[in-house]
């Protein structure tokens, strides 16, 4: 199936559940992204700052760009002028820098707090207690140019669906608690960004409002130097 066909299928499937589709275009060419764009997709996710900046400059300007990867504080300034949503906020320091750069650009930048739910220790994110600590801090209170609109998480990379389901359920419980404690009257705090190509169905069953699909739409990611080797043969 073509990128356009894949895109349309995912889009109609997830949107019929009221869920937003983020097309994860990291490592994909502009041509591939345009194919998805021309099939109706407007939200794309990238995980490297340089790649995100380049693609933003080269592709249509009605694309909503989401930063889904780990973001270093010293790189926030490059994406602050245009980024629509930052998924992976996992420290107060990063949030303060986003706030500072957003203010410089006279913007309010939407952010998701990344929560650690997986069993692996290679994943970024805050523990449940740390999320609460951050939201209780005076420093957070004073930030006027960021808006926390929900939580983001990556489940354990496993075929064990029971385990993945438990992780998503725990995230939903945390979300409900945080909503009640910190955002009871804030209708903007409503997003749960979980679910990738392998686990998006489970994620949606467990309350995800945004799924991040890469390989399911664009096919397997090709690592560039491998490609160079193949054409050299
Ligand atoms: C790459 C990536 C995805 C998409 O993964 P696929 O398995 O290709 O769908 C989703 N979320 C994050 C944070 C990613 O880095």
Tab-separated table of N, CA and C in Angstrom, residues 12 22 27 83 86 110 128 151 156 165 181 194 199 203 225 231-233:
chain	number	residue	atom	x	y	z
A	12	UNK	N	-8.885	7.530	9.096
A	12	UNK	CA	-10.314	7.275	9.295
A	12	UNK	C	-10.524	6.378	10.514
A	22	UNK	N	-1.032	11.725	14.789
A	22	UNK	CA	0.236	12.398	14.543
A	22	UNK	C	1.035	11.493	13.608
A	27	UNK	N	13.120	10.845	9.823
A	27	UNK	CA	13.933	10.157	8.796
A	27	UNK	C	13.263	10.090	7.408
A	83	UNK	N	6.815	25.650	16.787
A	83	UNK	CA	6.335	24.319	17.190
A	83	UNK	C	4.913	24.404	17.766
A	86	UNK	N	4.888	20.309	22.207
A	86	UNK	CA	6.087	19.586	22.632
A	86	UNK	C	5.629	18.434	23.525
A	110	UNK	N	2.153	24.976	23.836
A	110	UNK	CA	1.505	23.828	24.462
A	110	UNK	C	2.515	22.707	24.698
A	128	UNK	N	5.526	9.224	38.663
A	128	UNK	CA	4.252	9.836	39.060
A	128	UNK	C	4.469	10.919	40.119
A	151	UNK	N	-0.650	14.601	29.137
A	151	UNK	CA	0.474	13.717	29.442
A	151	UNK	C	0.851	12.896	28.210
A	156	UNK	N	6.134	-0.095	27.426
A	156	UNK	CA	7.220	-1.053	27.224
A	156	UNK	C	7.114	-1.666	25.835
A	165	UNK	N	-1.349	-2.926	28.458
A	165	UNK	CA	-2.654	-2.433	28.916
A	165	UNK	C	-2.571	-1.915	30.347
A	181	UNK	N	-6.846	17.367	40.555
A	181	UNK	CA	-6.095	18.161	41.539
A	181	UNK	C	-5.610	19.493	40.997
A	194	UNK	N	-0.415	8.595	23.740
A	194	UNK	CA	0.210	7.272	23.817
A	194	UNK	C	-0.231	6.494	22.597
A	199	UNK	N	1.130	-0.464	19.149
A	199	UNK	CA	0.201	-0.568	20.289
A	199	UNK	C	-0.924	0.469	20.282
A	203	UNK	N	-3.844	1.479	23.066
A	203	UNK	CA	-3.783	2.831	23.625
A	203	UNK	C	-5.143	3.518	23.520
A	225	UNK	N	22.787	5.733	5.803
A	225	UNK	CA	24.043	5.195	5.280
A	225	UNK	C	23.888	3.774	4.746
A	231	UNK	N	23.048	1.263	-2.808
A	231	UNK	CA	23.150	1.784	-4.172
A	231	UNK	C	24.578	1.684	-4.727
A	232	UNK	N	25.553	1.606	-3.820
A	232	UNK	CA	26.944	1.485	-4.277
A	232	UNK	C	27.240	0.097	-4.845
A	233	UNK	N	26.406	-0.896	-4.460
A	233	UNK	CA	26.672	-2.259	-4.942
A	233	UNK	C	26.227	-2.482	-6.383
